[in-house]
CSV table of C-alpha atoms in Angstrom, one decimal:
chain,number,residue,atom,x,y,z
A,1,UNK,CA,0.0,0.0,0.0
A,2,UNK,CA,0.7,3.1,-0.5
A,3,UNK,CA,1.5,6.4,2.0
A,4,UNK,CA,-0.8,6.8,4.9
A,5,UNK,CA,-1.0,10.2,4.9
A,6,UNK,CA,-1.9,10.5,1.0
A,7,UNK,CA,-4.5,8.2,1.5
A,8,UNK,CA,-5.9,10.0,4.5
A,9,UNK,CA,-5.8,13.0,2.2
A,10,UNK,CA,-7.8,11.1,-0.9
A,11,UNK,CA,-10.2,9.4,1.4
A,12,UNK,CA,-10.8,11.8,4.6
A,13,UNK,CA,-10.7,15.1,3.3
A,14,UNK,CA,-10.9,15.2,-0.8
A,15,UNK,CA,-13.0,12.6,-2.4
A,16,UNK,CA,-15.6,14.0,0.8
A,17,UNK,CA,-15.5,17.3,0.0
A,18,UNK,CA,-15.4,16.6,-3.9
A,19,UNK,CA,-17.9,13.6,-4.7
A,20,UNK,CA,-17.2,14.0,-8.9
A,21,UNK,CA,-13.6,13.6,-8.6
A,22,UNK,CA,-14.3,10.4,-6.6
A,23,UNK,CA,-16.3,9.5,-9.1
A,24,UNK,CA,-14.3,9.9,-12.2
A,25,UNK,CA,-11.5,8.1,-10.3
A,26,UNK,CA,-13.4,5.1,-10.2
A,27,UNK,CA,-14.2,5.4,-13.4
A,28,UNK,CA,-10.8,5.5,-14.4
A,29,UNK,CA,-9.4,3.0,-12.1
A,30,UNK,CA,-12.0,0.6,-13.6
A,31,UNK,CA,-11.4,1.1,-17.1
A,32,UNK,CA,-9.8,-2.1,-17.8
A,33,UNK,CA,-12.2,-4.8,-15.9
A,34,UNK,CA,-14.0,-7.2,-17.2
A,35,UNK,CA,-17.0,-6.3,-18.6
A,36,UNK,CA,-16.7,-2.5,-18.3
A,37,UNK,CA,-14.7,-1.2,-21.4
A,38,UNK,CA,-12.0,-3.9,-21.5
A,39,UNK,CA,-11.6,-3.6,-25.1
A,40,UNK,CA,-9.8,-0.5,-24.3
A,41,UNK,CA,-7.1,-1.9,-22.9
A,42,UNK,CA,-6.5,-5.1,-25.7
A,43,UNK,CA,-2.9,-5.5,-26.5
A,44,UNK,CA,-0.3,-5.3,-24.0
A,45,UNK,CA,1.4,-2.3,-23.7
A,46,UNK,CA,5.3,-2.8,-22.7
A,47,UNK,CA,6.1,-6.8,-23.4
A,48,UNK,CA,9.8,-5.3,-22.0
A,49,UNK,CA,9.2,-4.8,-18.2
A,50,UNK,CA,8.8,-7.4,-15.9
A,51,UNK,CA,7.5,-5.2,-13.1
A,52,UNK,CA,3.5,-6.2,-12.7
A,53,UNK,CA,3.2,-3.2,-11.1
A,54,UNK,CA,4.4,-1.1,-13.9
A,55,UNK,CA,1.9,-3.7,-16.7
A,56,UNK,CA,-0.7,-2.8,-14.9
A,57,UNK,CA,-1.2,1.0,-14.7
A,58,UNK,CA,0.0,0.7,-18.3
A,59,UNK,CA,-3.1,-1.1,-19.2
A,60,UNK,CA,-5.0,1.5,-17.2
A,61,UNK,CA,-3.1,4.1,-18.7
A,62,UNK,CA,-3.7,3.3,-22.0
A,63,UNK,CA,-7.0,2.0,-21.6
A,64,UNK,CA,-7.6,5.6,-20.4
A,65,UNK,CA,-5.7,6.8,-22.9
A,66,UNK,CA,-7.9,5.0,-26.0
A,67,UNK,CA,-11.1,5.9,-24.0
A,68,UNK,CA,-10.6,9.6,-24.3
A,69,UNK,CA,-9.3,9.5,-27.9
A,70,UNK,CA,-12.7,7.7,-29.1
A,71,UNK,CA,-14.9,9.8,-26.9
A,72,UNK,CA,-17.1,7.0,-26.8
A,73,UNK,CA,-19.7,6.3,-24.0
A,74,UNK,CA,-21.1,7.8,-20.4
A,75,UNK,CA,-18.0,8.7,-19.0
A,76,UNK,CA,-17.9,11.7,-16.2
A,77,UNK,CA,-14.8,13.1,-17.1
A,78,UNK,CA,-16.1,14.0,-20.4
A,79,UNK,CA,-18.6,16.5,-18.7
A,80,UNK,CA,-16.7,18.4,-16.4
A,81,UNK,CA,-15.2,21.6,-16.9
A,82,UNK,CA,-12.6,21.5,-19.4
A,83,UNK,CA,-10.1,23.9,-16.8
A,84,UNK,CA,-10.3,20.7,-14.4
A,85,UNK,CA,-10.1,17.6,-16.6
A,86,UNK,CA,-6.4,17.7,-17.2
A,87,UNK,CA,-6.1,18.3,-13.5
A,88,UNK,CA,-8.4,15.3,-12.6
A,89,UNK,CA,-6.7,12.8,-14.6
A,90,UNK,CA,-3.6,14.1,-13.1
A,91,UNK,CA,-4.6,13.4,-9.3
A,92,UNK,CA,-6.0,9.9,-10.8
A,93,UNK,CA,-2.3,8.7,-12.3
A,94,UNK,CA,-0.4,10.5,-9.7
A,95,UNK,CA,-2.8,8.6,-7.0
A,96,UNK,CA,-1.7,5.7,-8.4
A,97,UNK,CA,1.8,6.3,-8.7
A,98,UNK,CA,2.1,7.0,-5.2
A,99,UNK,CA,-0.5,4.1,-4.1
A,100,UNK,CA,1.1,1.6,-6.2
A,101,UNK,CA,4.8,3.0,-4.4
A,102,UNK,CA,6.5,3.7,-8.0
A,103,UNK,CA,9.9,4.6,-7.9
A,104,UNK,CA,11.6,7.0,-10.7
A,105,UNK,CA,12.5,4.7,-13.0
A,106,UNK,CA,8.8,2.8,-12.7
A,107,UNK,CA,7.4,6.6,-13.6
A,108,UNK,CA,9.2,6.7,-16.8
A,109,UNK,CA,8.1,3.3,-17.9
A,110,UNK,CA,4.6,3.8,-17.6
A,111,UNK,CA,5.1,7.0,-19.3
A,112,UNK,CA,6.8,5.8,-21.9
A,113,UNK,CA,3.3,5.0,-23.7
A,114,UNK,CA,3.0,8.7,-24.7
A,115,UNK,CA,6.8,8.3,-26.4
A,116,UNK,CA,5.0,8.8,-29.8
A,117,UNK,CA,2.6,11.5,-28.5
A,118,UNK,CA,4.5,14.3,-27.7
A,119,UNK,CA,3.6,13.5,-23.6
A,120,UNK,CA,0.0,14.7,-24.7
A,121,UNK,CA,-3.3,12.4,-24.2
A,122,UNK,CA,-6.6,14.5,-25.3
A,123,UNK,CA,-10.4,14.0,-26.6
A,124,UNK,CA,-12.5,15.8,-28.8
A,125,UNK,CA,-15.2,17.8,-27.8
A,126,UNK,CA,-17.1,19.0,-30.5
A,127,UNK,CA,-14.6,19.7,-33.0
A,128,UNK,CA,-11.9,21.1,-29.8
A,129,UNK,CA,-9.4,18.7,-29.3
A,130,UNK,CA,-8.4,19.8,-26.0
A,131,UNK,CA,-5.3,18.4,-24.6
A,132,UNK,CA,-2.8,17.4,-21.5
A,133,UNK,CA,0.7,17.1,-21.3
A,134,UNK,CA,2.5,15.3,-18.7
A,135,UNK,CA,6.5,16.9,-17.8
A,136,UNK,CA,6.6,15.5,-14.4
A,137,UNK,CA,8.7,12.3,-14.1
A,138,UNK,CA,9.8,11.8,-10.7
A,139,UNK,CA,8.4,10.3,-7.7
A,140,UNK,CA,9.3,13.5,-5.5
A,141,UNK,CA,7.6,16.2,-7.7
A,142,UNK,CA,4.9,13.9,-8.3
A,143,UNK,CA,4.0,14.0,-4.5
A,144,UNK,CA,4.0,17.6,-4.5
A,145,UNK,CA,1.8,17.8,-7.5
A,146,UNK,CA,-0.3,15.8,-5.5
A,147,UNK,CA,-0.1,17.4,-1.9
A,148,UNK,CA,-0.6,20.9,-4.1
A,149,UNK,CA,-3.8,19.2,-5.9
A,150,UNK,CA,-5.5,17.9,-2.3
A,151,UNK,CA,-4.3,21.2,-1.0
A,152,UNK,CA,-6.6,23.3,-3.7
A,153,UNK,CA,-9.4,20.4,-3.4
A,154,UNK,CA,-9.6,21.9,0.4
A,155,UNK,CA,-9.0,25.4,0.3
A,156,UNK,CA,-11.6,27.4,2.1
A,157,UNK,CA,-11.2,31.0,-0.1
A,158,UNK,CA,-13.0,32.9,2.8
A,159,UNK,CA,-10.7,32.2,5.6
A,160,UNK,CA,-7.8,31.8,2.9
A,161,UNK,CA,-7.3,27.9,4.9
A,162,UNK,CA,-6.9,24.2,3.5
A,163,UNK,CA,-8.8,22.3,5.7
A,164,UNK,CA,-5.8,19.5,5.5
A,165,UNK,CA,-3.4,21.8,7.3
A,166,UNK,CA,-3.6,19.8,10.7
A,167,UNK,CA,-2.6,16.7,8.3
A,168,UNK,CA,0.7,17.8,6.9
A,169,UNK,CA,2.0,20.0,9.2
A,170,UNK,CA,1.7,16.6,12.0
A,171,UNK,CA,3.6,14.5,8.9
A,172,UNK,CA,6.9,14.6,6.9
A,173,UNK,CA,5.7,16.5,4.1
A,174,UNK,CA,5.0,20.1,5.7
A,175,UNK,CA,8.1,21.6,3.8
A,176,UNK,CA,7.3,19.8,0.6
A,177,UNK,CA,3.8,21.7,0.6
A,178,UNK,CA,5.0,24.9,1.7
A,179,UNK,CA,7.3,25.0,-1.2
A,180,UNK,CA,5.2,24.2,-4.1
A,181,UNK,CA,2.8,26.6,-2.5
A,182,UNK,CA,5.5,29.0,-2.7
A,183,UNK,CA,6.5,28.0,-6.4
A,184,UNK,CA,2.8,28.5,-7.4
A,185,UNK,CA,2.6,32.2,-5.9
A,186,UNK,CA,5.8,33.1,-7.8
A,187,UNK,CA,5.2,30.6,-11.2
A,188,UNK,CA,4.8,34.0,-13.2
A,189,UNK,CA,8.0,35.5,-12.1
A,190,UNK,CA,9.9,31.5,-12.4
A,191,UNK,CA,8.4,30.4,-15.6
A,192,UNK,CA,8.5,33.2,-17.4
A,193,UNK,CA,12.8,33.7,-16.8
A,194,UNK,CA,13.7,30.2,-17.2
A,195,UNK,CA,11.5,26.5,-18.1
A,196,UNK,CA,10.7,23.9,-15.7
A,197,UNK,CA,8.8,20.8,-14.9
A,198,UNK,CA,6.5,22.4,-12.8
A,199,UNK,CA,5.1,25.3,-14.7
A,200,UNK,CA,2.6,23.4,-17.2
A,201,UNK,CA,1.1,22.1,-14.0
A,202,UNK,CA,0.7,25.2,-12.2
A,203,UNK,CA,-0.6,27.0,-14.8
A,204,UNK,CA,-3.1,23.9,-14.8
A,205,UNK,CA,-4.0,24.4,-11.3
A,206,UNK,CA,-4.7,28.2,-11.7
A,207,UNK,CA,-6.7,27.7,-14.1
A,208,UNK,CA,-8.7,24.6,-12.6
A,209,UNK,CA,-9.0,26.6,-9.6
A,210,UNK,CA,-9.0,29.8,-10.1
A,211,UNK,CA,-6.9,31.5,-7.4
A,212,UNK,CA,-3.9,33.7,-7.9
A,213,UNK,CA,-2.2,33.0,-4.9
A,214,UNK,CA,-2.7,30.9,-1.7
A,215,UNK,CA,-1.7,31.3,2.1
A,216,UNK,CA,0.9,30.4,3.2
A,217,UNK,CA,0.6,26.1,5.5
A,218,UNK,CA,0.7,27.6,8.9
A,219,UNK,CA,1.3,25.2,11.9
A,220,UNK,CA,1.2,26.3,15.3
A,221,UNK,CA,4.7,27.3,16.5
A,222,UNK,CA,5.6,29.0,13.6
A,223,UNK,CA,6.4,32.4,14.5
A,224,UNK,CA,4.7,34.3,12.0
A,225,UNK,CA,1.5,34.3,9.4
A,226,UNK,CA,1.7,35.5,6.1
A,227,UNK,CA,-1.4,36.7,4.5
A,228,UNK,CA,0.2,34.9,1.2
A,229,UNK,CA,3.4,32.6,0.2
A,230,UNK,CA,6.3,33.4,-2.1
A,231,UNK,CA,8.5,31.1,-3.1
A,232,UNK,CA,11.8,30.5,-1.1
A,233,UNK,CA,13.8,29.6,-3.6
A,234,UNK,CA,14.1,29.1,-7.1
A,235,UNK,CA,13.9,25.9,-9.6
A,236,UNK,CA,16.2,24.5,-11.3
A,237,UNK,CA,15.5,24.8,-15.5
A,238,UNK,CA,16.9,21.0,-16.0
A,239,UNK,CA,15.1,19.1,-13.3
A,240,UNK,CA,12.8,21.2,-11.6
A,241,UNK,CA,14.5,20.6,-8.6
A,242,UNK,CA,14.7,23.7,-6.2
A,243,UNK,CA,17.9,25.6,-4.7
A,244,UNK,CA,17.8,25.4,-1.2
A,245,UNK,CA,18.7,28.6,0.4
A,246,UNK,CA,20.1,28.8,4.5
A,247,UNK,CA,16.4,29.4,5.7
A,248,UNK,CA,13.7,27.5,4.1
A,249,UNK,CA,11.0,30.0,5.5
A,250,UNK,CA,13.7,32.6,3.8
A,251,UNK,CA,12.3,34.1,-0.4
A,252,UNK,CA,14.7,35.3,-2.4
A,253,UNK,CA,13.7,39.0,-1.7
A,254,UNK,CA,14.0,38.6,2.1
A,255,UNK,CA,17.3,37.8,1.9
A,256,UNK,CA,18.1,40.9,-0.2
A,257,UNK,CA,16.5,43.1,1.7
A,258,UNK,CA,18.2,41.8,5.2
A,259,UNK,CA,21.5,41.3,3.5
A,260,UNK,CA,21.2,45.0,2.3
A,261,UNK,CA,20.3,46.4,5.5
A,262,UNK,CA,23.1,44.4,7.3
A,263,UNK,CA,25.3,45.5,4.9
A,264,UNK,CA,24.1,49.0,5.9
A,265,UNK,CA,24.8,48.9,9.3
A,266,UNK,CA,27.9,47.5,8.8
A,267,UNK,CA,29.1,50.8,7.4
A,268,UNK,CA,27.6,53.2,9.7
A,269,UNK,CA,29.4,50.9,12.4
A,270,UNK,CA,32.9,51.2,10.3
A,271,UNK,CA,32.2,55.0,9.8
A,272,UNK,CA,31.8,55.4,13.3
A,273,UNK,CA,34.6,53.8,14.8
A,274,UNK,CA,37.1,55.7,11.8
A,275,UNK,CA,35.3,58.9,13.2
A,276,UNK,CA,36.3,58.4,16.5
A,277,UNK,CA,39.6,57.0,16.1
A,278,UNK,CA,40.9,60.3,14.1
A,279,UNK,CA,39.6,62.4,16.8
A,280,UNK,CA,41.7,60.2,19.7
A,281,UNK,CA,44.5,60.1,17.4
A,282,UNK,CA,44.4,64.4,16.8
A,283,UNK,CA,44.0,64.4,20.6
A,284,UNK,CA,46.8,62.4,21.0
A,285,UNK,CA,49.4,64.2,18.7
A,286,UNK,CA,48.7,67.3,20.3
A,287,UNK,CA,49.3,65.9,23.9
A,288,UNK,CA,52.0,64.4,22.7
A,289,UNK,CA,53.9,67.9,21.2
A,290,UNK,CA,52.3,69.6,24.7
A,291,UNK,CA,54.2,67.7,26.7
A,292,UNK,CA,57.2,66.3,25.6
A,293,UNK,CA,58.1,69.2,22.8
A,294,UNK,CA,59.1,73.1,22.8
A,295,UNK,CA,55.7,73.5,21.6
A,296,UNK,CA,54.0,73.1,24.9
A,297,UNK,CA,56.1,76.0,26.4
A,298,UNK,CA,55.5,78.4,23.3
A,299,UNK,CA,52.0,77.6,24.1
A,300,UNK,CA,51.7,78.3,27.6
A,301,UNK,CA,53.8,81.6,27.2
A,302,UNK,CA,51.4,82.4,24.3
A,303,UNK,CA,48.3,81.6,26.8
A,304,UNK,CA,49.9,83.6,29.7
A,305,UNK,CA,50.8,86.8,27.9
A,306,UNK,CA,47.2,86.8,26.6
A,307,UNK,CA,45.5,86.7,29.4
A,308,UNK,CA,47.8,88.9,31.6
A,309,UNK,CA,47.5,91.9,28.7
A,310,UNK,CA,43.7,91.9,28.0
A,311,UNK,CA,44.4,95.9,28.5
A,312,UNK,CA,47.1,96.4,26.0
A,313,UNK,CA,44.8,94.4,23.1
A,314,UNK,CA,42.1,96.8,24.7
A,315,UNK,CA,44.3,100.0,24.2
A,316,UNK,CA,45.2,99.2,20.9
A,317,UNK,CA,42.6,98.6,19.4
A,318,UNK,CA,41.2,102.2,21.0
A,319,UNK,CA,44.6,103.6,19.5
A,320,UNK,CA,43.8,102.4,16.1
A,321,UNK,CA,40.1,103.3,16.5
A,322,UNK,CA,41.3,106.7,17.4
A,323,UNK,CA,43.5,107.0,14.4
A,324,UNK,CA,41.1,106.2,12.0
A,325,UNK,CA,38.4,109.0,12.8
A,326,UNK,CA,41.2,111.5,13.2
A,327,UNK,CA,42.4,110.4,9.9
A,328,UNK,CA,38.5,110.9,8.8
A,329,UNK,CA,37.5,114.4,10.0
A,330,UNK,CA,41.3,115.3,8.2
A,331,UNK,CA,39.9,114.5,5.2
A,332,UNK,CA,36.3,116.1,5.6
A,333,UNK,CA,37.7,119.1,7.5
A,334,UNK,CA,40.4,119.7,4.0
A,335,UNK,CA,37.4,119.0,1.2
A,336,UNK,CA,34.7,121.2,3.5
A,337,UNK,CA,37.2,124.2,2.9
A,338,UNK,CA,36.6,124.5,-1.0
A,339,UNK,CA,33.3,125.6,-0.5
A,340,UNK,CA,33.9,128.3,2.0
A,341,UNK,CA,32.4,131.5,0.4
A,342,UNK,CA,34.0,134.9,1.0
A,343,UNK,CA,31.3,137.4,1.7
A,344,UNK,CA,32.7,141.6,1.5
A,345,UNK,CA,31.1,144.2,3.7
């Protein structure tokens, strides 16, 4: 069997909330019985692998896969929204990956059935051939696919809060959530700069759901609440793996911003401490000529005869004063006698 707390998730919280998606993964896990459809899944698919595991969700796969093509019969999946049904075969396969405990290499074998179709399957509705292409390969992103898909299926828009929350965060998969929440709050930025696995399926999910962002998985003891994720680090183009930064709670921006103001008041700090070493070291050249250079007597003598002659400075300055207007009414008192008239008798 598969992981306990993905089945809790299917059974307890998603497939209650969201009856049709039960339904149509039934539908297609039933596909190939006898009976009901088998003809869809005459032929096997990969005569190469010995792994049962693997034959079988081939034959389910493709039996799924032929189903759709021919658009034949009552099937639900036909009648949902066309935004979801991509998304709901999706949870379906990656269900069973997980369930049937699929390892990487088991992935690509039972995905090696759309070699020849450009990883697309698709059905005609009217004359829309509407299409869904699979880039995700790996057991690890197809568990966060998954936790990202339940997440959505029980996301509560009004008090921005999946009702699984208590789930994760009490299981080993609280980071893996938080950071394909934070991936899909930031796909615009990530997916339009550089290609990765993810972005097809988030785009998916946006669409399917409709939201633009989510909050943040918050689980008591974490220190803060965010109104909204962002993504704490970015993917890698090749593999879609992420970069882990020194702080998983840590986005790209935060880091910036905190290294910049560090770096801030790590020069204010340096500016300081030159500031006051350049005024110790001025005071200290000067004690040093006071006291142990002619200087320091120069200086006092200077001081002394200043402050013992406060009259002299006084007097000259009078004297000078003095000068000056003298000087002045000199110069008035010699122009004033051109205009002395001479008056006779």
């Amino acid at each position: 069997m598969g992981d306990d707390t993905f089945e809790s998730l299917k059974n307890k919280h998603t497939f209650i909330k969201n009856n049709d998606l039960k339904v149509i993964c039934e539908e297609l896990e039933n596909v190939c019985t006898e009976g009901n459809h088998y003809f869809y899944c005459t032929g096997p698919p990969d005569e190469n692998t010995n792994n049962n595991k693997v034959k079988k969700l081939q034959y389910k796969f493709q039996g799924n896969k032929n189903r759709l093509l021919l658009n034949e019969g009552d099937f639900k999946l036909f009648n949902v929204n066309l935004s979801k049904w991509c998304t709901y075969f999706k949870y379906w396969i990656y269900d069973q990956v997980i369930t049937n405990v699929l390892d990487d290499n088991d992935i690509t074998e039972v995905f090696q059935l759309l070699e020849h179709d450009d990883k697309v399957i698709g059905f005609y509705k009217g004359e829309l051939y509407n299409t869904c292409k699979f880039s995700i390969y790996k057991l690890e992103e197809v568990k966060k696919m998954k936790l990202l898909y339940d997440y959505f299926e029980n996301y509560d828009s009004k008090i921005n809060k999946s009702s699984i929350n208590e789930l994760i965060c009490n299981s080993e998969y609280k980071n893996d959530l938080s950071e394909i929440i934070g991936f899909y709050n930031n796909r615009d930025t990530y997916c339009k700069q550089q290609s990765n696995v993810y972005c097809k399926e988030l785009d998916e999910c946006a669409k399917a759901y409709g939201f633009d962002n989510l909050s943040v998985l918050q689980c008591n003891g974490d220190n803060t609440h965010l109104p909204q994720a962002r993504a704490s680090q970015p993917l890698d183009s090749s593999n879609g793996e992420h970069i882990r930064s020194s702080s998983p709670g840590d986005t790209g921006e935060n880091l910036q911003s905190n290294h910049g103001h560090m770096s801030g008041e790590n020069v204010s700090i340096k500016t300081t401490v030159a500031y006051s070493l350049s005024v110790i070291g001025v005071f200290g050249f000067f004690l040093f000529l006071y006291k142990l250079t002619p200087f320091g007597s120069w200086l006092k003598k200077y001081i002394l005869n200043i402050t013992n002659n406060p009259n002299n400075i006084e007097q000259k300055v009078k004297h000078n004063l003095l000068e000056n207007e003298l000087e002045a009414d000199n110069i008035n008192f010699i122009e004033g006698s051109h205009y002395i008239s001479y008056n006779p008798s």
